[in-house]
Amino acid sequence: MNTVQNFEIFAPKLVDRKEYFSAGHRACQGCGEVLALRLLLKGLGDDVVVANATGCMEIISSAYPQTAWLHPYIHVAFENAAAVGSGVEAGLKALRRKGKIADRDVKTIAIAGDGGTADIGLQALSGAMERGHDMIFFCLDNEAYMNTGIQRSSATPFMAATTTSPAGEAIPGQRTGKKNVPEIMVAHKVPYVATACPSYPIDLINKVKKAKAVKGPAYIHIFSMCPTGWRCASEITIKLGRLVVETGVFPLYEVENGKYRLTMEVPEKLRPVGDYLKPQGRFRHLTPSNIETIQERVNREWEILMNKIECMQPW
Amino acid sequence: MGKRIGMEVGIAAAEAVALCNIDVAAVYPITPQSHIAEHMADIIHDGRIDAEFITVESEHSSISACAGASATGARVYTATSSQGLMLMHEILPIVSAMRLPVVMGNANRAVSGPLNIWNDHGDIMPQRDSGWICLFTENGQEVIDLSIMAFKIAEDPEVMLPTVVNIDGFQLTHMIEPLEFPTQAQVNKFLPDRKPYATLHPDNPMTMGCFNMPDIFTETMKAKDTALWNSKKTIVKVFNEWGRQFGRKYNVVETYKAKDAETLILTMGSMGETASIAVDEMRKAGRKVGLVKLRLWRPFPVEELRAAIKGCKTLIVMDRAISFGGAGGPVATEIKSFLFHDKGRPRIVDFLMGLGGRDVTVGDFIAMVERAKNKKDETYEYYGVRE
């Protein structure tokens, strides 16, 4: 049954060969975020306008006079990608209705990192989703402010060491758990909310296609591995992306009109969380008892998600 | 002259914008701008104009949405005041650097703290260096006229800069005045559709908002400064065109009984009307007093100001904003620095007054002219403080 359901996984040749983000950009070796970006743009295809927040993906792609963007693209500031996207969407809508531009669908998307989504950009995101703009918002979540030098955000996981949540003698890293932005989006009654990870490219692309088909707001939260910020080898990016899913730390799911569905194969037993934590320098300071605490938190979050999958009915 | 109707000025501002065939308005409510926002909503919800109305969740998002919409080629309007303008502050210089011709109405109000919802110019002055064209209005008719002209100025291919029309909060926004509106056909003739230089559309993809390395940032800044200075030519051209079509002539610096005046009062915004009555009274008493009104604040109309104040001995600047711990009010400071090298320049007296809605009456102007006579130095002074 699973094999049939996930047939797409075995059909990578069906992926659009066209590239929408050109090579030669300045991302770090092994950057999972730029891979996520490349894949999501493949999922979107043509007829897209991008509003991007300040951050890694902006800095590596658009040093004047160069650009890596083949779509029409605008960057204004850090916290306002959703608001700029709102304006783009409204502008295109009005101009099309008034016959001032071509009469065809053009999708507006907004992109921000975890800081630009969960912290400084949360208000603009909430406003844009509540107003119901025909727009997809992508959070490329690498779990800290990587562009400014690995400072913690509200998306940084529990006990991870960053430059502003260092593994000190008194306080061993990040004191809080990860803010659950997909849940916040579901609470906004956003018709399509999903999580994705570039280690599962077909799943990611399929979700983007689904989101593009929605007439209204959609939100996709993409786990974006960051070897530079996570203090790990750049060649294990894809492996880390698989481990974060297989351990249940970052489950792949989608929420269509309030109905939850797991899009990964449901394991009989999750892999131990240590498998995911150990290759990463940001978790190097953890003691076995710390790892046990994290395991308990992951188990609890997994159960909460399973309950939703079982109980939540579509609106 | 056409038919005059009585209307509140804030509502008239929205009516004027409605004549401009806007495509998008993004507005967040704030006193005393709220009547503009409400009436804009009425007009769009009643289907009187075909535009998208974005009810944003903050002013930061309203100016950001305006940037996005303007980048698609849409004609875009927003209105704000005080704290709202302060919240927009971060985005204002980005809009001008990206050469997006957004038009904004700003209902001038004091900036907190302490909280005060009444009129002064403390909100617009911190935006002085944002690279926006900055116009001031004195009465309701000017609000209508300049709100329409602002689009033509901002969108001119020689300009492409955002423009803010300042409307004194309450003193102007909430007054009911006899007003004359141009017809839709007249505005259509005066203000054709926007012809954007660059737009966000897949038919011609382009990247907007690249970052600058140190090797090009200075050049970008100079280009923006040059563009703002150059905009004055177009501003004057548009004022003249309006004068020819509608019979109301506007100047970047307006004067009243200034020609032979030994003492000149300088105002911005709605104070000018009261000051002109004070000038009349002092003239009746045989005093050579006149009035200069700055309509354009950015780019600063320095030649026109020089011409307007030529021969006067004392220039009394009425500043409705404060630069704490600085050289004085922003208007006087600016004028002093421009005139620093001018031989025979007038003595410049700087009064900080009319703050947070404090009335400035005819008697106050006369008293300030009296006080200026006895003031020996050019340091700034608060007028009317109860001590």
Short mmCIF file of N, CA and C in Angstrom, two decimals, chain A residues 101-254:
data_model
loop_
_atom_site.label_atom_id
_atom_site.label_comp_id
_atom_site.label_asym_id
_atom_site.label_seq_id
_atom_site.Cartn_x
_atom_site.Cartn_y
_atom_site.Cartn_z
N ILE A 101 -2.47 44.60 -17.54
CA ILE A 101 -1.45 43.56 -17.77
C ILE A 101 -2.14 42.34 -18.38
N ALA A 102 -1.32 41.36 -18.78
CA ALA A 102 -1.85 40.16 -19.45
C ALA A 102 -2.88 39.46 -18.55
N ASP A 103 -3.92 38.93 -19.17
CA ASP A 103 -5.02 38.28 -18.43
C ASP A 103 -4.69 36.80 -18.20
N ARG A 104 -3.80 36.54 -17.25
CA ARG A 104 -3.52 35.16 -16.89
C ARG A 104 -3.06 35.09 -15.44
N ASP A 105 -3.15 33.88 -14.87
CA ASP A 105 -2.78 33.70 -13.46
C ASP A 105 -1.29 33.88 -13.26
N VAL A 106 -0.93 34.71 -12.32
CA VAL A 106 0.45 34.83 -11.88
C VAL A 106 0.44 34.66 -10.37
N LYS A 107 1.24 33.71 -9.89
CA LYS A 107 1.22 33.42 -8.46
C LYS A 107 2.25 34.27 -7.72
N THR A 108 1.82 34.89 -6.64
CA THR A 108 2.75 35.62 -5.79
C THR A 108 3.24 34.69 -4.69
N ILE A 109 4.54 34.68 -4.49
CA ILE A 109 5.06 33.92 -3.34
C ILE A 109 5.94 34.84 -2.50
N ALA A 110 5.96 34.56 -1.22
CA ALA A 110 6.86 35.28 -0.31
C ALA A 110 7.76 34.25 0.36
N ILE A 111 9.00 34.62 0.54
CA ILE A 111 9.98 33.71 1.13
C ILE A 111 10.69 34.42 2.27
N ALA A 112 10.86 33.72 3.37
CA ALA A 112 11.65 34.28 4.47
C ALA A 112 12.31 33.13 5.22
N GLY A 113 13.33 33.46 5.96
CA GLY A 113 13.96 32.47 6.83
C GLY A 113 13.14 32.30 8.10
N ASP A 114 13.68 31.54 9.05
CA ASP A 114 12.90 31.32 10.28
C ASP A 114 12.77 32.60 11.10
N GLY A 115 13.80 33.45 11.08
CA GLY A 115 13.68 34.73 11.78
C GLY A 115 12.64 35.62 11.13
N GLY A 116 12.71 35.70 9.80
CA GLY A 116 11.77 36.52 9.03
C GLY A 116 10.36 35.97 9.03
N THR A 117 10.19 34.74 9.55
CA THR A 117 8.87 34.14 9.62
C THR A 117 8.36 34.09 11.06
N ALA A 118 9.13 33.42 11.92
CA ALA A 118 8.64 33.12 13.26
C ALA A 118 8.86 34.28 14.24
N ASP A 119 9.84 35.14 13.97
CA ASP A 119 10.13 36.24 14.89
C ASP A 119 9.68 37.57 14.30
N ILE A 120 10.58 38.25 13.62
CA ILE A 120 10.33 39.64 13.21
C ILE A 120 9.25 39.72 12.13
N GLY A 121 9.05 38.64 11.37
CA GLY A 121 8.07 38.69 10.29
C GLY A 121 6.72 38.10 10.65
N LEU A 122 6.54 37.67 11.89
CA LEU A 122 5.31 36.94 12.24
C LEU A 122 4.05 37.80 12.09
N GLN A 123 4.16 39.08 12.46
CA GLN A 123 2.98 39.95 12.37
C GLN A 123 2.55 40.15 10.92
N ALA A 124 3.53 40.43 10.06
CA ALA A 124 3.21 40.63 8.65
C ALA A 124 2.65 39.34 8.04
N LEU A 125 3.21 38.20 8.46
CA LEU A 125 2.72 36.91 7.96
C LEU A 125 1.28 36.67 8.41
N SER A 126 1.02 36.91 9.69
CA SER A 126 -0.32 36.72 10.22
C SER A 126 -1.32 37.60 9.47
N GLY A 127 -0.93 38.87 9.26
CA GLY A 127 -1.82 39.79 8.54
C GLY A 127 -2.12 39.31 7.13
N ALA A 128 -1.08 38.91 6.43
CA ALA A 128 -1.26 38.49 5.03
C ALA A 128 -2.13 37.24 4.93
N MET A 129 -1.92 36.29 5.83
CA MET A 129 -2.69 35.04 5.79
C MET A 129 -4.15 35.31 6.20
N GLU A 130 -4.32 36.14 7.21
CA GLU A 130 -5.67 36.47 7.68
C GLU A 130 -6.46 37.18 6.59
N ARG A 131 -5.80 38.03 5.82
CA ARG A 131 -6.51 38.77 4.76
C ARG A 131 -6.81 37.88 3.56
N GLY A 132 -6.16 36.74 3.49
CA GLY A 132 -6.51 35.77 2.45
C GLY A 132 -5.94 36.06 1.08
N HIS A 133 -4.78 36.71 1.04
CA HIS A 133 -4.16 36.96 -0.28
C HIS A 133 -3.89 35.63 -0.99
N ASP A 134 -3.95 35.67 -2.31
CA ASP A 134 -3.63 34.50 -3.12
C ASP A 134 -2.10 34.40 -3.21
N MET A 135 -1.51 33.80 -2.17
CA MET A 135 -0.06 33.86 -2.03
C MET A 135 0.44 32.64 -1.25
N ILE A 136 1.57 32.12 -1.67
CA ILE A 136 2.21 31.06 -0.88
C ILE A 136 3.34 31.70 -0.08
N PHE A 137 3.36 31.41 1.20
CA PHE A 137 4.48 31.87 2.02
C PHE A 137 5.36 30.67 2.33
N PHE A 138 6.65 30.80 2.03
CA PHE A 138 7.61 29.74 2.32
C PHE A 138 8.52 30.19 3.46
N CYS A 139 8.55 29.38 4.50
CA CYS A 139 9.56 29.59 5.54
C CYS A 139 10.69 28.60 5.28
N LEU A 140 11.89 29.14 5.02
CA LEU A 140 13.07 28.29 4.86
C LEU A 140 13.79 28.31 6.21
N ASP A 141 13.54 27.25 6.97
CA ASP A 141 13.89 27.22 8.39
C ASP A 141 15.23 26.53 8.62
N ASN A 142 16.29 27.34 8.87
CA ASN A 142 17.56 26.72 9.24
C ASN A 142 17.85 26.92 10.73
N GLU A 143 16.82 27.26 11.45
CA GLU A 143 16.80 27.18 12.91
C GLU A 143 17.72 28.15 13.64
N ALA A 144 18.06 29.27 12.99
CA ALA A 144 18.76 30.36 13.68
C ALA A 144 18.99 31.49 12.68
N TYR A 145 19.47 32.63 13.19
CA TYR A 145 19.84 33.75 12.30
C TYR A 145 21.22 33.45 11.73
N MET A 146 21.25 32.70 10.64
CA MET A 146 22.53 32.27 10.10
C MET A 146 23.26 33.40 9.39
N ASN A 147 22.49 34.27 8.73
CA ASN A 147 23.10 35.33 7.92
C ASN A 147 23.88 36.31 8.79
N THR A 148 23.42 36.49 10.03
CA THR A 148 24.11 37.44 10.92
C THR A 148 25.12 36.73 11.81
N GLY A 149 25.22 35.41 11.72
CA GLY A 149 26.24 34.71 12.48
C GLY A 149 25.72 33.77 13.55
N ILE A 150 24.63 33.05 13.19
CA ILE A 150 24.16 31.92 14.02
C ILE A 150 23.64 32.37 15.39
N GLN A 151 22.75 33.38 15.41
CA GLN A 151 22.09 33.74 16.66
C GLN A 151 20.77 32.97 16.77
N ARG A 152 20.35 32.72 18.01
CA ARG A 152 19.13 31.92 18.20
C ARG A 152 17.89 32.68 17.72
N SER A 153 16.92 31.93 17.23
CA SER A 153 15.60 32.49 16.93
C SER A 153 14.60 31.66 17.71
N SER A 154 13.31 31.99 17.55
CA SER A 154 12.29 31.19 18.23
C SER A 154 12.08 29.86 17.53
N ALA A 155 12.79 29.64 16.40
CA ALA A 155 12.72 28.35 15.71
C ALA A 155 13.92 27.48 16.03
N THR A 156 14.83 28.00 16.83
CA THR A 156 16.00 27.19 17.25
C THR A 156 15.52 26.09 18.18
N PRO A 157 15.97 24.85 17.97
CA PRO A 157 15.46 23.77 18.80
C PRO A 157 16.03 23.79 20.22
N PHE A 158 15.33 23.12 21.10
CA PHE A 158 15.69 23.02 22.51
C PHE A 158 17.13 22.55 22.68
N MET A 159 17.90 23.30 23.44
CA MET A 159 19.27 22.98 23.85
C MET A 159 20.31 23.15 22.75
N ALA A 160 19.91 23.62 21.58
CA ALA A 160 20.92 23.85 20.54
C ALA A 160 21.80 25.03 20.93
N ALA A 161 23.09 24.90 20.64
CA ALA A 161 24.01 26.00 20.91
C ALA A 161 24.04 26.95 19.71
N THR A 162 23.83 28.21 19.96
CA THR A 162 24.02 29.24 18.94
C THR A 162 24.88 30.32 19.58
N THR A 163 25.19 31.37 18.83
CA THR A 163 26.06 32.40 19.40
C THR A 163 25.35 33.24 20.45
N THR A 164 24.02 33.22 20.48
CA THR A 164 23.30 33.92 21.56
C THR A 164 22.56 32.95 22.47
N SER A 165 22.75 31.67 22.24
CA SER A 165 22.29 30.66 23.21
C SER A 165 23.43 29.65 23.36
N PRO A 166 24.58 30.16 23.81
CA PRO A 166 25.75 29.27 23.83
C PRO A 166 25.60 28.16 24.88
N ALA A 167 26.38 27.10 24.68
CA ALA A 167 26.38 26.00 25.65
C ALA A 167 27.27 26.39 26.80
N GLY A 168 26.71 27.14 27.75
CA GLY A 168 27.49 27.64 28.88
C GLY A 168 27.49 26.66 30.04
N GLU A 169 28.29 27.01 31.04
CA GLU A 169 28.35 26.16 32.24
C GLU A 169 27.00 26.18 32.96
N ALA A 170 26.38 27.34 33.00
CA ALA A 170 25.13 27.47 33.74
C ALA A 170 23.91 27.14 32.87
N ILE A 171 23.96 27.57 31.63
CA ILE A 171 22.80 27.36 30.74
C ILE A 171 23.27 26.63 29.49
N PRO A 172 22.84 25.38 29.31
CA PRO A 172 23.38 24.58 28.19
C PRO A 172 22.61 24.80 26.88
N GLY A 173 22.73 26.00 26.31
CA GLY A 173 22.13 26.23 24.99
C GLY A 173 20.73 26.82 25.07
N GLN A 174 20.00 26.65 23.98
CA GLN A 174 18.64 27.23 23.84
C GLN A 174 17.72 26.71 24.95
N ARG A 175 17.04 27.66 25.64
CA ARG A 175 16.22 27.27 26.78
C ARG A 175 14.78 26.93 26.42
N THR A 176 14.40 27.27 25.20
CA THR A 176 12.99 27.08 24.82
C THR A 176 12.88 26.09 23.66
N GLY A 177 11.69 25.59 23.46
CA GLY A 177 11.44 24.70 22.34
C GLY A 177 11.12 25.49 21.09
N LYS A 178 11.00 24.79 20.00
CA LYS A 178 10.80 25.43 18.71
C LYS A 178 9.36 25.95 18.57
N LYS A 179 9.23 27.18 18.15
CA LYS A 179 7.89 27.73 17.90
C LYS A 179 7.27 27.00 16.72
N ASN A 180 6.01 26.60 16.86
CA ASN A 180 5.36 25.81 15.81
C ASN A 180 4.56 26.71 14.87
N VAL A 181 5.24 27.24 13.87
CA VAL A 181 4.57 28.18 12.96
C VAL A 181 3.49 27.49 12.10
N PRO A 182 3.74 26.26 11.60
CA PRO A 182 2.64 25.61 10.85
C PRO A 182 1.34 25.55 11.64
N GLU A 183 1.44 25.29 12.95
CA GLU A 183 0.22 25.28 13.78
C GLU A 183 -0.45 26.65 13.81
N ILE A 184 0.38 27.69 13.89
CA ILE A 184 -0.16 29.05 13.90
C ILE A 184 -0.89 29.33 12.59
N MET A 185 -0.35 28.81 11.52
CA MET A 185 -0.98 28.99 10.21
C MET A 185 -2.29 28.21 10.12
N VAL A 186 -2.31 27.01 10.68
CA VAL A 186 -3.57 26.23 10.69
C VAL A 186 -4.62 27.01 11.48
N ALA A 187 -4.19 27.63 12.58
CA ALA A 187 -5.12 28.43 13.40
C ALA A 187 -5.67 29.62 12.63
N HIS A 188 -4.96 30.05 11.58
CA HIS A 188 -5.46 31.13 10.72
C HIS A 188 -6.45 30.61 9.68
N LYS A 189 -6.73 29.32 9.72
CA LYS A 189 -7.59 28.67 8.72
C LYS A 189 -7.01 28.82 7.31
N VAL A 190 -5.68 28.75 7.23
CA VAL A 190 -5.03 28.73 5.91
C VAL A 190 -5.36 27.39 5.25
N PRO A 191 -5.90 27.40 4.03
CA PRO A 191 -6.42 26.16 3.44
C PRO A 191 -5.36 25.09 3.18
N TYR A 192 -4.12 25.51 2.95
CA TYR A 192 -3.09 24.49 2.74
C TYR A 192 -1.83 24.85 3.53
N VAL A 193 -1.48 23.97 4.47
CA VAL A 193 -0.28 24.15 5.29
C VAL A 193 0.51 22.85 5.20
N ALA A 194 1.82 22.96 5.00
CA ALA A 194 2.61 21.73 4.90
C ALA A 194 4.00 21.95 5.45
N THR A 195 4.62 20.85 5.85
CA THR A 195 6.05 20.87 6.15
C THR A 195 6.76 20.09 5.06
N ALA A 196 8.01 20.43 4.82
CA ALA A 196 8.78 19.73 3.78
C ALA A 196 10.25 19.80 4.12
N CYS A 197 11.01 19.01 3.39
CA CYS A 197 12.45 18.96 3.60
C CYS A 197 13.11 18.60 2.27
N PRO A 198 14.16 19.30 1.90
CA PRO A 198 14.77 19.04 0.58
C PRO A 198 15.40 17.65 0.46
N SER A 199 15.56 16.90 1.57
CA SER A 199 16.01 15.51 1.45
C SER A 199 14.91 14.63 0.87
N TYR A 200 13.72 15.16 0.78
CA TYR A 200 12.57 14.46 0.18
C TYR A 200 12.05 15.32 -0.97
N PRO A 201 12.82 15.39 -2.05
CA PRO A 201 12.54 16.40 -3.09
C PRO A 201 11.18 16.23 -3.76
N ILE A 202 10.77 14.98 -4.01
CA ILE A 202 9.50 14.80 -4.72
C ILE A 202 8.33 15.23 -3.83
N ASP A 203 8.43 14.87 -2.55
CA ASP A 203 7.42 15.28 -1.59
C ASP A 203 7.33 16.81 -1.54
N LEU A 204 8.50 17.45 -1.51
CA LEU A 204 8.56 18.92 -1.45
C LEU A 204 7.89 19.52 -2.68
N ILE A 205 8.28 19.02 -3.83
CA ILE A 205 7.75 19.58 -5.09
C ILE A 205 6.24 19.36 -5.19
N ASN A 206 5.79 18.18 -4.78
CA ASN A 206 4.35 17.91 -4.83
C ASN A 206 3.57 18.87 -3.95
N LYS A 207 4.11 19.16 -2.78
CA LYS A 207 3.44 20.08 -1.87
C LYS A 207 3.39 21.49 -2.45
N VAL A 208 4.48 21.89 -3.10
CA VAL A 208 4.49 23.22 -3.72
C VAL A 208 3.42 23.30 -4.81
N LYS A 209 3.31 22.21 -5.57
CA LYS A 209 2.29 22.20 -6.65
C LYS A 209 0.89 22.31 -6.07
N LYS A 210 0.67 21.58 -4.97
CA LYS A 210 -0.63 21.66 -4.31
C LYS A 210 -0.91 23.07 -3.83
N ALA A 211 0.10 23.67 -3.22
CA ALA A 211 -0.06 25.03 -2.69
C ALA A 211 -0.33 26.01 -3.82
N LYS A 212 0.33 25.80 -4.97
CA LYS A 212 0.12 26.72 -6.08
C LYS A 212 -1.31 26.62 -6.62
N ALA A 213 -1.88 25.45 -6.50
CA ALA A 213 -3.24 25.26 -7.02
C ALA A 213 -4.30 25.90 -6.12
N VAL A 214 -3.94 26.21 -4.89
CA VAL A 214 -4.90 26.83 -3.97
C VAL A 214 -5.17 28.27 -4.41
N LYS A 215 -6.43 28.64 -4.47
CA LYS A 215 -6.77 30.06 -4.73
C LYS A 215 -6.93 30.72 -3.37
N GLY A 216 -5.85 31.26 -2.89
CA GLY A 216 -5.85 31.85 -1.56
C GLY A 216 -4.52 31.60 -0.90
N PRO A 217 -4.46 31.80 0.41
CA PRO A 217 -3.18 31.68 1.07
C PRO A 217 -2.75 30.23 1.28
N ALA A 218 -1.47 29.99 1.26
CA ALA A 218 -0.90 28.68 1.57
C ALA A 218 0.43 28.91 2.26
N TYR A 219 0.81 27.94 3.07
CA TYR A 219 2.04 28.08 3.85
C TYR A 219 2.82 26.78 3.83
N ILE A 220 4.10 26.87 3.48
CA ILE A 220 4.96 25.67 3.50
C ILE A 220 6.20 25.98 4.32
N HIS A 221 6.40 25.13 5.32
CA HIS A 221 7.54 25.30 6.23
C HIS A 221 8.60 24.28 5.86
N ILE A 222 9.72 24.75 5.35
CA ILE A 222 10.73 23.84 4.82
C ILE A 222 11.96 23.80 5.72
N PHE A 223 12.22 22.62 6.22
CA PHE A 223 13.41 22.38 7.04
C PHE A 223 14.63 22.53 6.15
N SER A 224 15.56 23.42 6.53
CA SER A 224 16.67 23.77 5.64
C SER A 224 18.00 23.57 6.37
N MET A 225 18.63 22.45 6.07
CA MET A 225 19.85 22.08 6.78
C MET A 225 20.96 23.10 6.53
N CYS A 226 21.69 23.41 7.58
CA CYS A 226 22.71 24.47 7.51
C CYS A 226 24.00 23.98 8.15
N PRO A 227 24.87 23.33 7.36
CA PRO A 227 26.12 22.81 7.93
C PRO A 227 26.96 23.89 8.61
N THR A 228 26.95 25.11 8.04
CA THR A 228 27.76 26.19 8.62
C THR A 228 27.26 26.52 10.03
N GLY A 229 25.97 26.70 10.15
CA GLY A 229 25.41 27.12 11.43
C GLY A 229 25.26 25.99 12.43
N TRP A 230 25.19 24.78 11.91
CA TRP A 230 24.98 23.64 12.80
C TRP A 230 26.29 22.96 13.16
N ARG A 231 27.37 23.51 12.63
CA ARG A 231 28.70 22.99 12.93
C ARG A 231 28.82 21.51 12.58
N CYS A 232 28.55 21.22 11.31
CA CYS A 232 28.70 19.83 10.89
C CYS A 232 29.27 19.78 9.48
N ALA A 233 29.66 18.61 9.06
CA ALA A 233 30.28 18.45 7.75
C ALA A 233 29.27 18.76 6.65
N SER A 234 29.76 19.43 5.58
CA SER A 234 28.83 19.87 4.54
C SER A 234 28.30 18.70 3.72
N GLU A 235 29.00 17.56 3.73
CA GLU A 235 28.52 16.46 2.89
C GLU A 235 27.40 15.65 3.55
N ILE A 236 27.06 15.95 4.80
CA ILE A 236 25.99 15.17 5.44
C ILE A 236 24.64 15.90 5.43
N THR A 237 24.55 16.98 4.64
CA THR A 237 23.32 17.76 4.57
C THR A 237 22.09 16.89 4.32
N ILE A 238 22.13 16.10 3.25
CA ILE A 238 20.96 15.32 2.86
C ILE A 238 20.65 14.27 3.91
N LYS A 239 21.73 13.68 4.46
CA LYS A 239 21.56 12.66 5.48
C LYS A 239 20.88 13.26 6.71
N LEU A 240 21.29 14.47 7.09
CA LEU A 240 20.67 15.12 8.25
C LEU A 240 19.18 15.38 8.01
N GLY A 241 18.89 15.75 6.78
CA GLY A 241 17.49 15.99 6.42
C GLY A 241 16.64 14.74 6.53
N ARG A 242 17.24 13.61 6.22
CA ARG A 242 16.51 12.34 6.35
C ARG A 242 16.40 11.95 7.83
N LEU A 243 17.50 12.17 8.56
CA LEU A 243 17.50 11.78 9.98
C LEU A 243 16.48 12.60 10.78
N VAL A 244 16.34 13.90 10.44
CA VAL A 244 15.42 14.74 11.21
C VAL A 244 13.98 14.26 11.02
N VAL A 245 13.73 13.69 9.85
CA VAL A 245 12.38 13.16 9.59
C VAL A 245 12.22 11.78 10.23
N GLU A 246 13.23 10.92 10.05
CA GLU A 246 13.13 9.54 10.56
C GLU A 246 13.10 9.48 12.08
N THR A 247 13.69 10.49 12.74
CA THR A 247 13.65 10.52 14.21
C THR A 247 12.35 11.16 14.71
N GLY A 248 11.58 11.72 13.80
CA GLY A 248 10.33 12.36 14.20
C GLY A 248 10.53 13.77 14.75
N VAL A 249 11.77 14.27 14.66
CA VAL A 249 12.03 15.64 15.14
C VAL A 249 11.30 16.65 14.25
N PHE A 250 11.30 16.39 12.95
CA PHE A 250 10.60 17.27 12.00
C PHE A 250 9.74 16.40 11.07
N PRO A 251 8.54 16.06 11.49
CA PRO A 251 7.71 15.18 10.67
C PRO A 251 7.23 15.89 9.40
N LEU A 252 7.08 15.10 8.35
CA LEU A 252 6.55 15.65 7.10
C LEU A 252 5.05 15.41 7.07
N TYR A 253 4.30 16.50 7.01
CA TYR A 253 2.85 16.36 6.97
C TYR A 253 2.24 17.52 6.20
N GLU A 254 0.97 17.38 5.90
CA GLU A 254 0.25 18.50 5.29
C GLU A 254 -1.11 18.62 5.94
#
